[in-house]
Amino acid sequence: MVDAVRTQVAIIGAGPAGLMLAHLLNASGIASIVVDNRSRADIEATIRAGILENGTVDLLVASGASDRVLTDGHRHDGIELQFEGEGRRIDFRQLVGRSVWLYPQHEVLKDLLARLLADGADIRFEHEAGLVTDEDTDTPKVVGRDAAGTPFELVADFVIGADGSRSIARTAVVGSQTGGYFREYPFAWFGILCEAPPSAKELIYANSANGFALISQRSDTVQRMYLQCDPDMDPASLSDAEIWDALQSRVSGTALKQGPIFQRDVLRFRSFVAWHLQKRRVVLIGDAAHTVPPTGAKGMNLAIHDVRLLHRGLESYFAGEGTGLVDRFEQVALKRIWRAQHFSWWMTSMLHVAADATDFDRRRQLGELESVTASAAGSTYLAEAYTGWPAEELG
Ligand code: PHB
């Protein structure tokens, strides 16, 4: 028999969603235990996207999770859409009065972990959750094993699945690990990190006849770039020179500053929303609840918005107000989730070239890019969505 540990909120997953929730709960005096199968070093080394919406930055700063985002992050007031070799800037500040911040996800994770551990939070690394049980009761459980193989059991008022796109908590909510609305794409991104100065002040999203490319950044000396590729591509199959040629051919309007490539990976694309985000006291947030293709840079931002809403609901419950607000989570969170699903799908389809695209498809796509960039009305939708819509409220 395993000794069950009792807590108020059991959180599976120490990614941005799980850690941010633990941090906000901590600040509200609500106890939580976070379990993750990875070590702290592995979590802090996760390479993910780097764009934070205005509202995400506000919450990180206001909650005391990160001041570094303002000092070490870079404010970007626009992006460039490049097509037919010509760049068109979308000026976020002029169009919607907001900006985004370039601050990589692993920096957010480092800030959150440092803060939580300093605050005495209970984070159990290398603890693999296997199953969520008792989802039909008022005390759902998480059962799993630690790195030594010793079983553990958490019993909580709420179990939160913040355990990413391969969520095990999903089974307790929708009956299977894959149950949801789902779309795959016939392409992926080949991502690199290289040692070079930035090639541009802002991000460049390029549509070219050879396919999509994204020129992003990490710092003054490290850059992140992506190239549309086949989902089955082997990252080792291209030489550095072939990668630079491919990137440069797709961003012909900008001379890329090259340097040694020290990291390569292939990111598959999918759109996913779980059939349901909650069952009684088991709730899914972040990638466990939904996945978006990376073109709109929405993944982490959407996760943080889920957390903001759920925290409000849990705060109300632990203040003795019952489950009324928590019960509204799914309905309210889904509004933004589906908006972001549409935006991410739209950016993806506007900017990538499918292998079976006809001449008509190609010309229609260029017409779309022209419509979006040629007028304030066209660009404003993109600017509004990219910088982030106003936060929803549970009521
Ligand atoms: C990144 O810098 O990794 C990045 C930026 C923007 C995106 C996706 C990824 O849309």
mmCIF file with all atom_site columns, C-alpha atoms in Angstrom, residues 24-205:
data_model
loop_
_atom_site.group_PDB
_atom_site.id
_atom_site.type_symbol
_atom_site.label_atom_id
_atom_site.label_alt_id
_atom_site.label_comp_id
_atom_site.label_asym_id
_atom_site.label_entity_id
_atom_site.label_seq_id
_atom_site.pdbx_PDB_ins_code
_atom_site.Cartn_x
_atom_site.Cartn_y
_atom_site.Cartn_z
_atom_site.occupancy
_atom_site.B_iso_or_equiv
_atom_site.pdbx_formal_charge
_atom_site.auth_seq_id
_atom_site.auth_comp_id
_atom_site.auth_asym_id
_atom_site.auth_atom_id
_atom_site.pdbx_PDB_model_num
ATOM 1   C CA . LEU A 1 24  ? -0.370  31.888 -8.798  1.00 0.00 ? 24  LEU A CA 1
ATOM 2   C CA . LEU A 1 25  ? -1.890  29.381 -6.354  1.00 0.00 ? 25  LEU A CA 1
ATOM 3   C CA . ASN A 1 26  ? 1.042   29.868 -4.011  1.00 0.00 ? 26  ASN A CA 1
ATOM 4   C CA . ALA A 1 27  ? 0.480   33.622 -4.086  1.00 0.00 ? 27  ALA A CA 1
ATOM 5   C CA . SER A 1 28  ? -3.179  32.972 -3.148  1.00 0.00 ? 28  SER A CA 1
ATOM 6   C CA . GLY A 1 29  ? -2.197  30.708 -0.234  1.00 0.00 ? 29  GLY A CA 1
ATOM 7   C CA . ILE A 1 30  ? -3.444  27.534 -1.963  1.00 0.00 ? 30  ILE A CA 1
ATOM 8   C CA . ALA A 1 31  ? -1.250  24.435 -1.606  1.00 0.00 ? 31  ALA A CA 1
ATOM 9   C CA . SER A 1 32  ? -0.208  22.440 -4.637  1.00 0.00 ? 32  SER A CA 1
ATOM 10  C CA . ILE A 1 33  ? 2.149   19.625 -5.568  1.00 0.00 ? 33  ILE A CA 1
ATOM 11  C CA . VAL A 1 34  ? 3.675   19.576 -9.062  1.00 0.00 ? 34  VAL A CA 1
ATOM 12  C CA . VAL A 1 35  ? 5.000   16.288 -10.491 1.00 0.00 ? 35  VAL A CA 1
ATOM 13  C CA . ASP A 1 36  ? 7.021   15.941 -13.693 1.00 0.00 ? 36  ASP A CA 1
ATOM 14  C CA . ASN A 1 37  ? 8.879   12.955 -15.082 1.00 0.00 ? 37  ASN A CA 1
ATOM 15  C CA . ARG A 1 38  ? 11.815  15.160 -16.166 1.00 0.00 ? 38  ARG A CA 1
ATOM 16  C CA . SER A 1 39  ? 14.695  16.532 -14.108 1.00 0.00 ? 39  SER A CA 1
ATOM 17  C CA . ARG A 1 40  ? 14.972  20.262 -13.420 1.00 0.00 ? 40  ARG A CA 1
ATOM 18  C CA . ALA A 1 41  ? 17.910  20.505 -15.868 1.00 0.00 ? 41  ALA A CA 1
ATOM 19  C CA . ASP A 1 42  ? 15.895  18.831 -18.644 1.00 0.00 ? 42  ASP A CA 1
ATOM 20  C CA . ILE A 1 43  ? 12.948  21.146 -18.086 1.00 0.00 ? 43  ILE A CA 1
ATOM 21  C CA . GLU A 1 44  ? 15.193  24.215 -18.210 1.00 0.00 ? 44  GLU A CA 1
ATOM 22  C CA . ALA A 1 45  ? 16.791  23.033 -21.455 1.00 0.00 ? 45  ALA A CA 1
ATOM 23  C CA . THR A 1 46  ? 13.530  22.593 -23.398 1.00 0.00 ? 46  THR A CA 1
ATOM 24  C CA . ILE A 1 47  ? 13.797  24.461 -26.696 1.00 0.00 ? 47  ILE A CA 1
ATOM 25  C CA . ARG A 1 48  ? 10.509  26.079 -27.663 1.00 0.00 ? 48  ARG A CA 1
ATOM 26  C CA . ALA A 1 49  ? 9.166   29.254 -29.187 1.00 0.00 ? 49  ALA A CA 1
ATOM 27  C CA . GLY A 1 50  ? 10.061  32.657 -27.916 1.00 0.00 ? 50  GLY A CA 1
ATOM 28  C CA . ILE A 1 51  ? 7.216   35.112 -28.428 1.00 0.00 ? 51  ILE A CA 1
ATOM 29  C CA . LEU A 1 52  ? 5.172   36.393 -25.482 1.00 0.00 ? 52  LEU A CA 1
ATOM 30  C CA . GLU A 1 53  ? 1.987   38.371 -25.915 1.00 0.00 ? 53  GLU A CA 1
ATOM 31  C CA . ASN A 1 54  ? 1.502   41.651 -24.138 1.00 0.00 ? 54  ASN A CA 1
ATOM 32  C CA . GLY A 1 55  ? -0.906  40.080 -21.623 1.00 0.00 ? 55  GLY A CA 1
ATOM 33  C CA . THR A 1 56  ? 1.448   37.172 -20.899 1.00 0.00 ? 56  THR A CA 1
ATOM 34  C CA . VAL A 1 57  ? 4.248   39.603 -20.053 1.00 0.00 ? 57  VAL A CA 1
ATOM 35  C CA . ASP A 1 58  ? 1.915   41.673 -17.872 1.00 0.00 ? 58  ASP A CA 1
ATOM 36  C CA . LEU A 1 59  ? 0.947   38.579 -15.873 1.00 0.00 ? 59  LEU A CA 1
ATOM 37  C CA . LEU A 1 60  ? 4.538   37.339 -15.501 1.00 0.00 ? 60  LEU A CA 1
ATOM 38  C CA . VAL A 1 61  ? 5.624   40.730 -14.197 1.00 0.00 ? 61  VAL A CA 1
ATOM 39  C CA . ALA A 1 62  ? 2.573   41.584 -12.055 1.00 0.00 ? 62  ALA A CA 1
ATOM 40  C CA . SER A 1 63  ? 2.591   38.171 -10.342 1.00 0.00 ? 63  SER A CA 1
ATOM 41  C CA . GLY A 1 64  ? 6.286   38.422 -9.487  1.00 0.00 ? 64  GLY A CA 1
ATOM 42  C CA . ALA A 1 65  ? 7.155   35.423 -11.697 1.00 0.00 ? 65  ALA A CA 1
ATOM 43  C CA . SER A 1 66  ? 9.706   37.249 -13.859 1.00 0.00 ? 66  SER A CA 1
ATOM 44  C CA . ASP A 1 67  ? 11.264  40.703 -13.953 1.00 0.00 ? 67  ASP A CA 1
ATOM 45  C CA . ARG A 1 68  ? 13.907  39.453 -16.358 1.00 0.00 ? 68  ARG A CA 1
ATOM 46  C CA . VAL A 1 69  ? 11.434  39.402 -19.219 1.00 0.00 ? 69  VAL A CA 1
ATOM 47  C CA . LEU A 1 70  ? 11.598  43.211 -19.210 1.00 0.00 ? 70  LEU A CA 1
ATOM 48  C CA . THR A 1 71  ? 15.392  43.456 -18.900 1.00 0.00 ? 71  THR A CA 1
ATOM 49  C CA . ASP A 1 72  ? 16.584  40.425 -20.872 1.00 0.00 ? 72  ASP A CA 1
ATOM 50  C CA . GLY A 1 73  ? 13.646  40.129 -23.273 1.00 0.00 ? 73  GLY A CA 1
ATOM 51  C CA . HIS A 1 74  ? 13.284  42.302 -26.359 1.00 0.00 ? 74  HIS A CA 1
ATOM 52  C CA . ARG A 1 75  ? 10.147  44.242 -27.159 1.00 0.00 ? 75  ARG A CA 1
ATOM 53  C CA . HIS A 1 76  ? 9.050   43.830 -30.769 1.00 0.00 ? 76  HIS A CA 1
ATOM 54  C CA . ASP A 1 77  ? 6.645   46.364 -32.182 1.00 0.00 ? 77  ASP A CA 1
ATOM 55  C CA . GLY A 1 78  ? 5.973   44.518 -35.420 1.00 0.00 ? 78  GLY A CA 1
ATOM 56  C CA . ILE A 1 79  ? 6.861   41.671 -37.748 1.00 0.00 ? 79  ILE A CA 1
ATOM 57  C CA . GLU A 1 80  ? 7.763   41.534 -41.395 1.00 0.00 ? 80  GLU A CA 1
ATOM 58  C CA . LEU A 1 81  ? 5.829   39.427 -43.876 1.00 0.00 ? 81  LEU A CA 1
ATOM 59  C CA . GLN A 1 82  ? 8.039   38.744 -46.871 1.00 0.00 ? 82  GLN A CA 1
ATOM 60  C CA . PHE A 1 83  ? 6.720   37.447 -50.192 1.00 0.00 ? 83  PHE A CA 1
ATOM 61  C CA . GLU A 1 84  ? 7.999   37.659 -53.743 1.00 0.00 ? 84  GLU A CA 1
ATOM 62  C CA . GLY A 1 85  ? 11.272  38.877 -52.269 1.00 0.00 ? 85  GLY A CA 1
ATOM 63  C CA . GLU A 1 86  ? 9.726   41.985 -50.738 1.00 0.00 ? 86  GLU A CA 1
ATOM 64  C CA . GLY A 1 87  ? 9.159   42.740 -47.066 1.00 0.00 ? 87  GLY A CA 1
ATOM 65  C CA . ARG A 1 88  ? 5.967   44.322 -45.720 1.00 0.00 ? 88  ARG A CA 1
ATOM 66  C CA . ARG A 1 89  ? 5.984   45.389 -42.089 1.00 0.00 ? 89  ARG A CA 1
ATOM 67  C CA . ILE A 1 90  ? 2.974   44.863 -39.842 1.00 0.00 ? 90  ILE A CA 1
ATOM 68  C CA . ASP A 1 91  ? 3.286   47.685 -37.333 1.00 0.00 ? 91  ASP A CA 1
ATOM 69  C CA . PHE A 1 92  ? 1.622   46.365 -34.159 1.00 0.00 ? 92  PHE A CA 1
ATOM 70  C CA . ARG A 1 93  ? 1.913   49.573 -32.173 1.00 0.00 ? 93  ARG A CA 1
ATOM 71  C CA . GLN A 1 94  ? 0.431   51.714 -34.859 1.00 0.00 ? 94  GLN A CA 1
ATOM 72  C CA . LEU A 1 95  ? -2.357  49.253 -35.623 1.00 0.00 ? 95  LEU A CA 1
ATOM 73  C CA . VAL A 1 96  ? -3.391  48.067 -32.147 1.00 0.00 ? 96  VAL A CA 1
ATOM 74  C CA . GLY A 1 97  ? -1.152  49.907 -29.664 1.00 0.00 ? 97  GLY A CA 1
ATOM 75  C CA . ARG A 1 98  ? 0.398   46.687 -28.346 1.00 0.00 ? 98  ARG A CA 1
ATOM 76  C CA . SER A 1 99  ? 3.694   44.795 -28.693 1.00 0.00 ? 99  SER A CA 1
ATOM 77  C CA . VAL A 1 100 ? 5.090   41.310 -28.113 1.00 0.00 ? 100 VAL A CA 1
ATOM 78  C CA . TRP A 1 101 ? 8.276   40.265 -26.306 1.00 0.00 ? 101 TRP A CA 1
ATOM 79  C CA . LEU A 1 102 ? 10.933  37.922 -27.574 1.00 0.00 ? 102 LEU A CA 1
ATOM 80  C CA . TYR A 1 103 ? 11.845  35.889 -24.486 1.00 0.00 ? 103 TYR A CA 1
ATOM 81  C CA . PRO A 1 104 ? 12.403  32.152 -24.974 1.00 0.00 ? 104 PRO A CA 1
ATOM 82  C CA . GLN A 1 105 ? 10.166  29.716 -23.148 1.00 0.00 ? 105 GLN A CA 1
ATOM 83  C CA . HIS A 1 106 ? 13.028  28.056 -21.275 1.00 0.00 ? 106 HIS A CA 1
ATOM 84  C CA . GLU A 1 107 ? 13.876  31.421 -19.723 1.00 0.00 ? 107 GLU A CA 1
ATOM 85  C CA . VAL A 1 108 ? 10.295  31.658 -18.473 1.00 0.00 ? 108 VAL A CA 1
ATOM 86  C CA . LEU A 1 109 ? 10.690  28.154 -17.029 1.00 0.00 ? 109 LEU A CA 1
ATOM 87  C CA . LYS A 1 110 ? 13.944  29.085 -15.284 1.00 0.00 ? 110 LYS A CA 1
ATOM 88  C CA . ASP A 1 111 ? 12.330  32.183 -13.767 1.00 0.00 ? 111 ASP A CA 1
ATOM 89  C CA . LEU A 1 112 ? 9.279   30.256 -12.587 1.00 0.00 ? 112 LEU A CA 1
ATOM 90  C CA . LEU A 1 113 ? 11.280  27.383 -11.098 1.00 0.00 ? 113 LEU A CA 1
ATOM 91  C CA . ALA A 1 114 ? 13.657  29.749 -9.270  1.00 0.00 ? 114 ALA A CA 1
ATOM 92  C CA . ARG A 1 115 ? 10.737  31.683 -7.886  1.00 0.00 ? 115 ARG A CA 1
ATOM 93  C CA . LEU A 1 116 ? 8.704   28.642 -6.840  1.00 0.00 ? 116 LEU A CA 1
ATOM 94  C CA . LEU A 1 117 ? 11.627  26.879 -5.182  1.00 0.00 ? 117 LEU A CA 1
ATOM 95  C CA . ALA A 1 118 ? 12.572  30.077 -3.324  1.00 0.00 ? 118 ALA A CA 1
ATOM 96  C CA . ASP A 1 119 ? 8.956   30.249 -2.125  1.00 0.00 ? 119 ASP A CA 1
ATOM 97  C CA . GLY A 1 120 ? 9.158   26.664 -0.821  1.00 0.00 ? 120 GLY A CA 1
ATOM 98  C CA . ALA A 1 121 ? 6.859   25.130 -3.450  1.00 0.00 ? 121 ALA A CA 1
ATOM 99  C CA . ASP A 1 122 ? 6.524   21.325 -3.599  1.00 0.00 ? 122 ASP A CA 1
ATOM 100 C CA . ILE A 1 123 ? 7.827   20.320 -7.041  1.00 0.00 ? 123 ILE A CA 1
ATOM 101 C CA . ARG A 1 124 ? 8.663   16.649 -7.477  1.00 0.00 ? 124 ARG A CA 1
ATOM 102 C CA . PHE A 1 125 ? 11.023  16.142 -10.404 1.00 0.00 ? 125 PHE A CA 1
ATOM 103 C CA . GLU A 1 126 ? 11.499  12.709 -11.982 1.00 0.00 ? 126 GLU A CA 1
ATOM 104 C CA . HIS A 1 127 ? 8.078   11.636 -10.764 1.00 0.00 ? 127 HIS A CA 1
ATOM 105 C CA . GLU A 1 128 ? 6.164   10.040 -13.592 1.00 0.00 ? 128 GLU A CA 1
ATOM 106 C CA . ALA A 1 129 ? 2.381   10.290 -13.350 1.00 0.00 ? 129 ALA A CA 1
ATOM 107 C CA . GLY A 1 130 ? 0.838   7.173  -14.875 1.00 0.00 ? 130 GLY A CA 1
ATOM 108 C CA . LEU A 1 131 ? -2.873  7.559  -14.285 1.00 0.00 ? 131 LEU A CA 1
ATOM 109 C CA . VAL A 1 132 ? -5.520  9.916  -12.962 1.00 0.00 ? 132 VAL A CA 1
ATOM 110 C CA . THR A 1 133 ? -8.237  8.025  -11.093 1.00 0.00 ? 133 THR A CA 1
ATOM 111 C CA . ASP A 1 134 ? -11.369 8.793  -9.080  1.00 0.00 ? 134 ASP A CA 1
ATOM 112 C CA . GLU A 1 135 ? -12.335 11.490 -11.590 1.00 0.00 ? 135 GLU A CA 1
ATOM 113 C CA . ASP A 1 136 ? -15.993 10.957 -10.702 1.00 0.00 ? 136 ASP A CA 1
ATOM 114 C CA . THR A 1 137 ? -15.443 11.859 -7.067  1.00 0.00 ? 137 THR A CA 1
ATOM 115 C CA . ASP A 1 138 ? -14.611 15.011 -5.087  1.00 0.00 ? 138 ASP A CA 1
ATOM 116 C CA . THR A 1 139 ? -11.087 13.713 -4.478  1.00 0.00 ? 139 THR A CA 1
ATOM 117 C CA . PRO A 1 140 ? -9.391  12.721 -7.739  1.00 0.00 ? 140 PRO A CA 1
ATOM 118 C CA . LYS A 1 141 ? -6.002  11.000 -7.522  1.00 0.00 ? 141 LYS A CA 1
ATOM 119 C CA . VAL A 1 142 ? -2.735  10.889 -9.415  1.00 0.00 ? 142 VAL A CA 1
ATOM 120 C CA . VAL A 1 143 ? -0.802  7.647  -9.261  1.00 0.00 ? 143 VAL A CA 1
ATOM 121 C CA . GLY A 1 144 ? 2.699   7.106  -10.594 1.00 0.00 ? 144 GLY A CA 1
ATOM 122 C CA . ARG A 1 145 ? 6.300   6.206  -9.854  1.00 0.00 ? 145 ARG A CA 1
ATOM 123 C CA . ASP A 1 146 ? 9.431   8.108  -9.004  1.00 0.00 ? 146 ASP A CA 1
ATOM 124 C CA . ALA A 1 147 ? 12.832  7.614  -10.680 1.00 0.00 ? 147 ALA A CA 1
ATOM 125 C CA . ALA A 1 148 ? 13.666  4.745  -8.311  1.00 0.00 ? 148 ALA A CA 1
ATOM 126 C CA . GLY A 1 149 ? 10.440  2.977  -9.304  1.00 0.00 ? 149 GLY A CA 1
ATOM 127 C CA . THR A 1 150 ? 8.752   3.681  -5.971  1.00 0.00 ? 150 THR A CA 1
ATOM 128 C CA . PRO A 1 151 ? 4.990   4.220  -6.397  1.00 0.00 ? 151 PRO A CA 1
ATOM 129 C CA . PHE A 1 152 ? 3.392   7.485  -5.266  1.00 0.00 ? 152 PHE A CA 1
ATOM 130 C CA . GLU A 1 153 ? -0.198  8.646  -4.923  1.00 0.00 ? 153 GLU A CA 1
ATOM 131 C CA . LEU A 1 154 ? -1.549  12.191 -4.644  1.00 0.00 ? 154 LEU A CA 1
ATOM 132 C CA . VAL A 1 155 ? -5.090  12.866 -3.478  1.00 0.00 ? 155 VAL A CA 1
ATOM 133 C CA . ALA A 1 156 ? -6.402  16.360 -4.156  1.00 0.00 ? 156 ALA A CA 1
ATOM 134 C CA . ASP A 1 157 ? -9.444  18.596 -4.364  1.00 0.00 ? 157 ASP A CA 1
ATOM 135 C CA . PHE A 1 158 ? -8.474  19.184 -7.999  1.00 0.00 ? 158 PHE A CA 1
ATOM 136 C CA . VAL A 1 159 ? -6.131  17.411 -10.400 1.00 0.00 ? 159 VAL A CA 1
ATOM 137 C CA . ILE A 1 160 ? -4.760  19.579 -13.210 1.00 0.00 ? 160 ILE A CA 1
ATOM 138 C CA . GLY A 1 161 ? -3.377  17.960 -16.354 1.00 0.00 ? 161 GLY A CA 1
ATOM 139 C CA . ALA A 1 162 ? -0.666  20.348 -17.554 1.00 0.00 ? 162 ALA A CA 1
ATOM 140 C CA . ASP A 1 163 ? 1.238   17.429 -18.995 1.00 0.00 ? 163 ASP A CA 1
ATOM 141 C CA . GLY A 1 164 ? 1.663   18.483 -22.598 1.00 0.00 ? 164 GLY A CA 1
ATOM 142 C CA . SER A 1 165 ? 0.504   17.091 -25.896 1.00 0.00 ? 165 SER A CA 1
ATOM 143 C CA . ARG A 1 166 ? 0.929   13.447 -24.800 1.00 0.00 ? 166 ARG A CA 1
ATOM 144 C CA . SER A 1 167 ? -1.137  14.059 -21.679 1.00 0.00 ? 167 SER A CA 1
ATOM 145 C CA . ILE A 1 168 ? -2.053  11.057 -19.547 1.00 0.00 ? 168 ILE A CA 1
ATOM 146 C CA . ALA A 1 169 ? -4.601  13.160 -17.644 1.00 0.00 ? 169 ALA A CA 1
ATOM 147 C CA . ARG A 1 170 ? -6.639  13.429 -20.862 1.00 0.00 ? 170 ARG A CA 1
ATOM 148 C CA . THR A 1 171 ? -7.811  9.843  -20.456 1.00 0.00 ? 171 THR A CA 1
ATOM 149 C CA . ALA A 1 172 ? -9.633  10.744 -17.226 1.00 0.00 ? 172 ALA A CA 1
ATOM 150 C CA . VAL A 1 173 ? -11.365 13.668 -18.965 1.00 0.00 ? 173 VAL A CA 1
ATOM 151 C CA . VAL A 1 174 ? -12.254 12.375 -22.442 1.00 0.00 ? 174 VAL A CA 1
ATOM 152 C CA . GLY A 1 175 ? -11.822 8.604  -22.088 1.00 0.00 ? 175 GLY A CA 1
ATOM 153 C CA . SER A 1 176 ? -8.692  8.260  -24.231 1.00 0.00 ? 176 SER A CA 1
ATOM 154 C CA . GLN A 1 177 ? -5.285  9.853  -24.643 1.00 0.00 ? 177 GLN A CA 1
ATOM 155 C CA . THR A 1 178 ? -6.106  11.195 -28.111 1.00 0.00 ? 178 THR A CA 1
ATOM 156 C CA . GLY A 1 179 ? -9.777  12.154 -27.932 1.00 0.00 ? 179 GLY A CA 1
ATOM 157 C CA . GLY A 1 180 ? -10.251 15.521 -29.568 1.00 0.00 ? 180 GLY A CA 1
ATOM 158 C CA . TYR A 1 181 ? -10.670 17.653 -32.676 1.00 0.00 ? 181 TYR A CA 1
ATOM 159 C CA . PHE A 1 182 ? -7.565  17.058 -34.703 1.00 0.00 ? 182 PHE A CA 1
ATOM 160 C CA . ARG A 1 183 ? -5.777  18.162 -37.863 1.00 0.00 ? 183 ARG A CA 1
ATOM 161 C CA . GLU A 1 184 ? -2.390  17.241 -39.226 1.00 0.00 ? 184 GLU A CA 1
ATOM 162 C CA . TYR A 1 185 ? -0.401  19.227 -41.776 1.00 0.00 ? 185 TYR A CA 1
ATOM 163 C CA . PRO A 1 186 ? 1.661   17.884 -44.662 1.00 0.00 ? 186 PRO A CA 1
ATOM 164 C CA . PHE A 1 187 ? 4.754   19.807 -43.540 1.00 0.00 ? 187 PHE A CA 1
ATOM 165 C CA . ALA A 1 188 ? 6.955   20.518 -40.558 1.00 0.00 ? 188 ALA A CA 1
ATOM 166 C CA . TRP A 1 189 ? 9.625   23.039 -39.535 1.00 0.00 ? 189 TRP A CA 1
ATOM 167 C CA . PHE A 1 190 ? 13.292  22.319 -39.623 1.00 0.00 ? 190 PHE A CA 1
ATOM 168 C CA . GLY A 1 191 ? 14.659  24.541 -36.828 1.00 0.00 ? 191 GLY A CA 1
ATOM 169 C CA . ILE A 1 192 ? 18.217  25.642 -36.222 1.00 0.00 ? 192 ILE A CA 1
ATOM 170 C CA . LEU A 1 193 ? 20.082  27.585 -33.579 1.00 0.00 ? 193 LEU A CA 1
ATOM 171 C CA . CYS A 1 194 ? 23.209  29.309 -34.854 1.00 0.00 ? 194 CYS A CA 1
ATOM 172 C CA . GLU A 1 195 ? 25.923  31.597 -33.604 1.00 0.00 ? 195 GLU A CA 1
ATOM 173 C CA . ALA A 1 196 ? 25.461  34.787 -35.578 1.00 0.00 ? 196 ALA A CA 1
ATOM 174 C CA . PRO A 1 197 ? 24.306  38.362 -35.096 1.00 0.00 ? 197 PRO A CA 1
ATOM 175 C CA . PRO A 1 198 ? 20.618  39.107 -35.865 1.00 0.00 ? 198 PRO A CA 1
ATOM 176 C CA . SER A 1 199 ? 19.826  39.447 -39.573 1.00 0.00 ? 199 SER A CA 1
ATOM 177 C CA . ALA A 1 200 ? 16.907  41.787 -38.894 1.00 0.00 ? 200 ALA A CA 1
ATOM 178 C CA . LYS A 1 201 ? 15.483  43.827 -36.011 1.00 0.00 ? 201 LYS A CA 1
ATOM 179 C CA . GLU A 1 202 ? 12.163  41.974 -36.039 1.00 0.00 ? 202 GLU A CA 1
ATOM 180 C CA . LEU A 1 203 ? 10.935  38.513 -37.029 1.00 0.00 ? 203 LEU A CA 1
ATOM 181 C CA . ILE A 1 204 ? 10.569  37.775 -40.729 1.00 0.00 ? 204 ILE A CA 1
ATOM 182 C CA . TYR A 1 205 ? 7.843   35.359 -41.834 1.00 0.00 ? 205 TYR A CA 1
#
